[in-house]
CSV table of C-alpha atoms in Angstrom, one decimal:
chain,number,residue,atom,x,y,z
A,1,MET,CA,6.0,-9.3,19.6
A,2,PHE,CA,2.6,-10.0,21.3
A,3,ARG,CA,4.0,-10.5,24.8
A,4,GLY,CA,2.8,-8.0,27.3
A,5,HIS,CA,-0.5,-7.3,25.5
A,6,CYS,CA,-3.7,-7.7,27.5
A,7,PHE,CA,-5.4,-9.5,24.5
A,8,PRO,CA,-4.3,-12.7,22.7
A,9,LYS,CA,-2.8,-12.6,19.3
A,10,SER,CA,-6.0,-13.8,17.5
A,11,ILE,CA,-8.0,-10.9,19.0
A,12,ILE,CA,-5.4,-8.3,18.0
A,13,LEU,CA,-5.0,-9.6,14.4
A,14,HIS,CA,-8.8,-9.8,14.0
A,15,ALA,CA,-9.2,-6.2,15.0
A,16,VAL,CA,-6.3,-5.1,12.7
A,17,TYR,CA,-7.8,-7.1,9.8
A,18,LEU,CA,-11.2,-5.5,10.2
A,19,LYS,CA,-9.7,-2.0,10.1
A,20,LEU,CA,-7.6,-2.7,7.0
A,21,ARG,CA,-10.2,-4.8,5.1
A,22,PHE,CA,-13.3,-2.7,5.5
A,23,SER,CA,-14.2,1.0,5.3
A,24,LEU,CA,-14.6,1.3,9.1
A,25,SER,CA,-13.5,3.9,11.6
A,26,TYR,CA,-11.7,2.8,14.7
A,27,ARG,CA,-14.9,3.4,16.7
A,28,ASP,CA,-16.7,1.1,14.3
A,29,VAL,CA,-14.1,-1.6,14.9
A,30,GLU,CA,-14.5,-1.1,18.6
A,31,GLU,CA,-18.2,-1.6,18.3
A,32,LEU,CA,-17.9,-4.8,16.2
A,33,MET,CA,-15.4,-6.2,18.7
A,34,SER,CA,-17.8,-5.4,21.5
A,35,ILE,CA,-20.6,-7.3,19.8
A,36,ARG,CA,-18.3,-10.3,19.9
A,37,GLY,CA,-17.8,-9.8,23.6
A,38,VAL,CA,-14.3,-8.1,23.4
A,39,LYS,CA,-14.1,-4.8,25.2
A,40,VAL,CA,-11.3,-2.8,23.7
A,41,ASP,CA,-10.9,0.9,23.2
A,42,HIS,CA,-10.6,2.4,19.7
A,43,ALA,CA,-7.4,4.1,20.7
A,44,THR,CA,-5.9,0.7,21.5
A,45,ILE,CA,-6.9,-0.7,18.1
A,46,GLN,CA,-5.3,2.2,16.5
A,47,ARG,CA,-2.0,1.5,18.3
A,48,TRP,CA,-2.3,-2.2,17.2
A,49,VAL,CA,-2.6,-1.1,13.5
A,50,PHE,CA,0.3,1.3,13.9
A,51,LYS,CA,2.5,-1.3,15.6
A,52,PHE,CA,1.8,-4.5,13.6
A,53,THR,CA,1.3,-3.2,10.0
A,54,PRO,CA,5.1,-2.7,9.4
A,55,LEU,CA,5.7,-6.3,10.6
A,56,ILE,CA,2.9,-7.7,8.3
A,57,ASP,CA,4.3,-5.6,5.4
A,58,ARG,CA,7.9,-7.0,5.9
A,59,ASN,CA,6.6,-10.6,6.1
A,60,PHE,CA,4.4,-10.2,3.0
A,61,ARG,CA,7.3,-8.9,0.9
A,62,LYS,CA,9.3,-12.0,1.8
A,63,ARG,CA,6.5,-14.2,0.4
A,64,LYS,CA,5.3,-12.0,-2.5
A,65,LYS,CA,5.1,-13.5,-5.9
A,66,SER,CA,7.2,-12.1,-8.7
A,67,VAL,CA,5.7,-9.7,-11.2
A,68,GLY,CA,5.9,-9.0,-14.9
A,69,SER,CA,8.5,-6.9,-16.6
A,70,SER,CA,6.0,-4.5,-18.2
A,71,TRP,CA,5.0,-1.9,-15.6
A,72,ARG,CA,2.4,0.9,-15.4
A,73,MET,CA,3.4,3.7,-13.1
A,74,ASP,CA,1.1,6.6,-11.9
A,75,GLU,CA,0.3,8.7,-8.8
A,76,THR,CA,-2.9,10.0,-7.2
A,77,TYR,CA,-3.8,12.4,-4.4
A,78,ILE,CA,-4.5,11.5,-0.8
A,79,LYS,CA,-5.5,14.1,1.8
A,80,VAL,CA,-3.5,13.9,5.1
A,81,LYS,CA,-4.3,16.4,7.9
A,82,GLY,CA,-6.1,18.7,5.4
A,83,LYS,CA,-3.2,18.7,3.0
A,84,TRP,CA,-2.8,16.8,-0.3
A,85,MET,CA,-0.1,14.1,-0.4
A,86,TYR,CA,0.8,11.8,-3.3
A,87,LEU,CA,0.4,8.1,-3.5
A,88,TYR,CA,2.7,6.5,-6.2
A,89,ARG,CA,1.8,3.1,-7.5
A,90,ALA,CA,3.0,0.7,-10.1
A,91,VAL,CA,1.3,-2.5,-11.4
A,92,ASP,CA,2.3,-4.9,-14.1
A,93,LYS,CA,0.2,-5.5,-17.3
A,94,GLY,CA,-1.7,-8.3,-15.5
A,95,GLY,CA,-2.8,-5.9,-12.7
A,96,SER,CA,-0.5,-7.3,-10.0
A,97,THR,CA,0.7,-4.6,-7.6
A,98,ILE,CA,4.4,-4.0,-7.9
A,99,ASP,CA,4.8,-1.4,-5.2
A,100,PHE,CA,3.5,1.9,-3.7
A,101,LEU,CA,4.8,4.9,-1.8
A,102,LEU,CA,3.2,7.8,-0.1
A,103,THR,CA,5.1,11.1,-0.5
A,104,LYS,CA,4.7,14.7,0.6
A,105,ARG,CA,5.5,16.1,-2.8
A,106,ARG,CA,5.0,15.2,-6.5
A,107,ASN,CA,8.3,15.8,-8.3
A,108,LYS,CA,11.2,14.1,-9.9
A,109,ARG,CA,12.8,13.2,-6.5
A,110,ALA,CA,9.6,11.5,-5.2
A,111,ALA,CA,9.2,9.6,-8.5
A,112,HIS,CA,12.8,8.5,-8.4
A,113,LEU,CA,12.6,7.3,-4.8
A,114,PHE,CA,9.5,5.3,-5.6
A,115,LEU,CA,11.2,3.7,-8.6
A,116,ILE,CA,14.2,2.7,-6.5
A,117,LYS,CA,11.9,1.2,-3.9
A,118,ALA,CA,10.0,-0.8,-6.5
A,119,ILE,CA,13.1,-2.1,-8.3
A,120,ARG,CA,14.7,-3.1,-5.0
A,121,GLN,CA,11.7,-5.4,-4.4
A,122,HIS,CA,11.6,-6.7,-7.9
A,123,ALA,CA,13.9,-7.0,-10.9
A,124,ILE,CA,14.5,-4.0,-13.3
A,125,PRO,CA,11.6,-3.8,-15.6
A,126,GLY,CA,11.9,-3.9,-19.4
A,127,ILE,CA,9.5,-1.0,-20.0
A,128,ILE,CA,7.4,1.4,-17.9
A,129,ASN,CA,4.2,3.1,-19.2
A,130,ILE,CA,3.7,6.5,-17.7
A,131,ASP,CA,1.3,9.5,-18.1
A,132,LYS,CA,2.3,12.9,-19.4
A,133,SER,CA,4.0,13.7,-16.1
A,134,GLY,CA,7.5,15.0,-16.8
A,135,SER,CA,8.7,14.1,-13.3
A,136,ASN,CA,8.1,10.3,-13.9
A,137,LYS,CA,10.0,10.5,-17.2
A,138,GLN,CA,12.9,12.4,-15.6
A,139,ALA,CA,13.0,9.8,-12.8
A,140,ILE,CA,13.4,7.0,-15.2
A,141,LYS,CA,16.1,8.9,-17.1
A,142,THR,CA,18.0,9.6,-13.8
A,143,TYR,CA,17.8,5.9,-12.8
A,144,ASN,CA,19.1,4.8,-16.1
A,145,LYS,CA,22.0,7.2,-16.0
A,146,ARG,CA,23.0,6.4,-12.4
A,147,ASN,CA,22.8,2.7,-12.7
A,148,PHE,CA,24.0,2.2,-16.3
A,149,VAL,CA,20.8,0.5,-17.4
A,150,LYS,CA,18.2,1.3,-20.1
A,151,ILE,CA,14.7,1.0,-18.9
A,152,LYS,CA,12.4,2.0,-21.8
A,153,TRP,CA,9.3,4.1,-21.2
A,154,ARG,CA,6.2,5.1,-23.2
A,155,GLN,CA,3.4,7.5,-22.7
A,156,CYS,CA,0.1,5.8,-23.6
A,157,LYS,CA,-3.0,6.9,-21.6
A,158,TYR,CA,-5.2,3.9,-22.1
A,159,LEU,CA,-2.5,1.5,-20.9
A,160,ASN,CA,-2.6,3.2,-17.5
A,161,ASN,CA,-6.3,2.5,-17.0
A,162,ILE,CA,-5.4,-0.6,-15.0
A,163,VAL,CA,-3.3,1.4,-12.4
A,164,GLU,CA,-6.0,4.1,-12.3
A,165,LEU,CA,-8.5,1.5,-11.3
A,166,ASP,CA,-6.3,0.5,-8.4
A,167,HIS,CA,-6.2,4.2,-7.4
A,168,ARG,CA,-10.0,4.3,-7.4
A,169,PHE,CA,-10.2,1.2,-5.1
A,170,VAL,CA,-7.9,2.8,-2.5
A,171,LYS,CA,-9.8,6.2,-2.7
A,172,TRP,CA,-13.1,4.3,-2.2
A,173,ARG,CA,-11.7,2.5,0.8
A,174,ILE,CA,-10.6,5.7,2.6
A,175,GLN,CA,-13.4,8.0,1.6
A,176,HIS,CA,-15.6,6.9,4.5
A,177,MET,CA,-12.8,7.2,7.1
A,178,LEU,CA,-12.5,10.3,9.3
A,179,GLY,CA,-9.2,11.2,7.6
A,180,PHE,CA,-5.6,10.7,8.4
A,181,LYS,CA,-4.2,12.8,11.2
A,182,SER,CA,-0.5,12.4,10.4
A,183,PHE,CA,1.8,11.3,7.5
A,184,GLU,CA,3.1,8.2,9.4
A,185,SER,CA,-0.4,7.1,10.3
A,186,ALA,CA,-1.5,7.4,6.7
A,187,GLN,CA,1.6,5.6,5.5
A,188,ARG,CA,1.1,2.6,7.8
A,189,THR,CA,-2.7,2.4,7.3
A,190,LEU,CA,-2.3,2.6,3.5
A,191,ASN,CA,0.4,-0.1,3.6
A,192,GLY,CA,-2.1,-2.4,5.4
A,193,ILE,CA,-4.9,-1.6,2.9
A,194,GLU,CA,-2.5,-2.3,0.0
A,195,ILE,CA,-1.5,-5.7,1.5
A,196,ILE,CA,-5.1,-6.8,1.8
A,197,ARG,CA,-5.6,-5.7,-1.8
A,198,MET,CA,-2.6,-7.8,-2.9
A,199,LEU,CA,-3.8,-10.8,-0.9
A,200,LYS,CA,-7.1,-10.6,-2.7
A,201,LYS,CA,-5.2,-10.5,-6.0
A,202,ASP,CA,-3.5,-13.8,-5.0
A,203,GLN,CA,0.0,-12.3,-4.9
A,204,LEU,CA,1.1,-14.3,-1.9
A,205,LYS,CA,3.2,-17.4,-2.3
A,206,SER,CA,1.6,-20.5,-0.7
A,207,PRO,CA,-1.7,-18.7,0.2
A,208,CYS,CA,-4.2,-20.1,2.7
A,209,SER,CA,-7.8,-21.0,1.9
A,210,SER,CA,-9.1,-17.5,2.5
A,211,THR,CA,-7.8,-13.9,2.6
A,212,ILE,CA,-8.2,-13.6,6.4
A,213,LYS,CA,-6.2,-16.8,7.0
A,214,SER,CA,-3.5,-15.7,4.6
A,215,PHE,CA,-3.4,-12.4,6.6
A,216,TYR,CA,-3.0,-14.3,9.9
A,217,SER,CA,-0.2,-16.4,8.4
A,218,LEU,CA,1.9,-13.2,7.9
A,219,VAL,CA,2.3,-13.0,11.7
A,220,ALA,CA,2.5,-16.8,12.3
């Protein structure tokens, strides 16, 4: 995976970690690496993030801790190339991230795709708390009908406060960035940001002594 690169694995992963962990532009990361004596172009760092984030995501999911059966599901707005996209997220009642999905539209199909993705990673939940969105309710109904299960749902605004706080964290993380130039770039960068968030929530089985060491262990 790292063969053929001009820089060693430790340098590459450190640059990727800086980008995903802090509210920095690629040029900011370039400058920080330069201070440490590493001369690397910001475009190269962007390619590293684009290339290695999917690998880190796959390895994290293999080592992710299980979550509770009571879910909170919600979506928020993310701007990509001047257009609003939608970031779906679910957490359990303890605040552990269940899953997330960036979509181009906010409708029943998008909510259903997210639900399928989350359930494939974890077991079928006992109950899902949602907002007043009709598309989320219809997505659960569709999943129940197609899979002959009975996931319960409820609509209680204050119970979704915990997932809304997670939305605020991600929005705070990206508000100082220059903006996403493409859907795929946004998808991969957000995946990396969410992984760092889950590492800090202690959602990795057999974690290391620090977040950055746990991050490195995902590409050991």
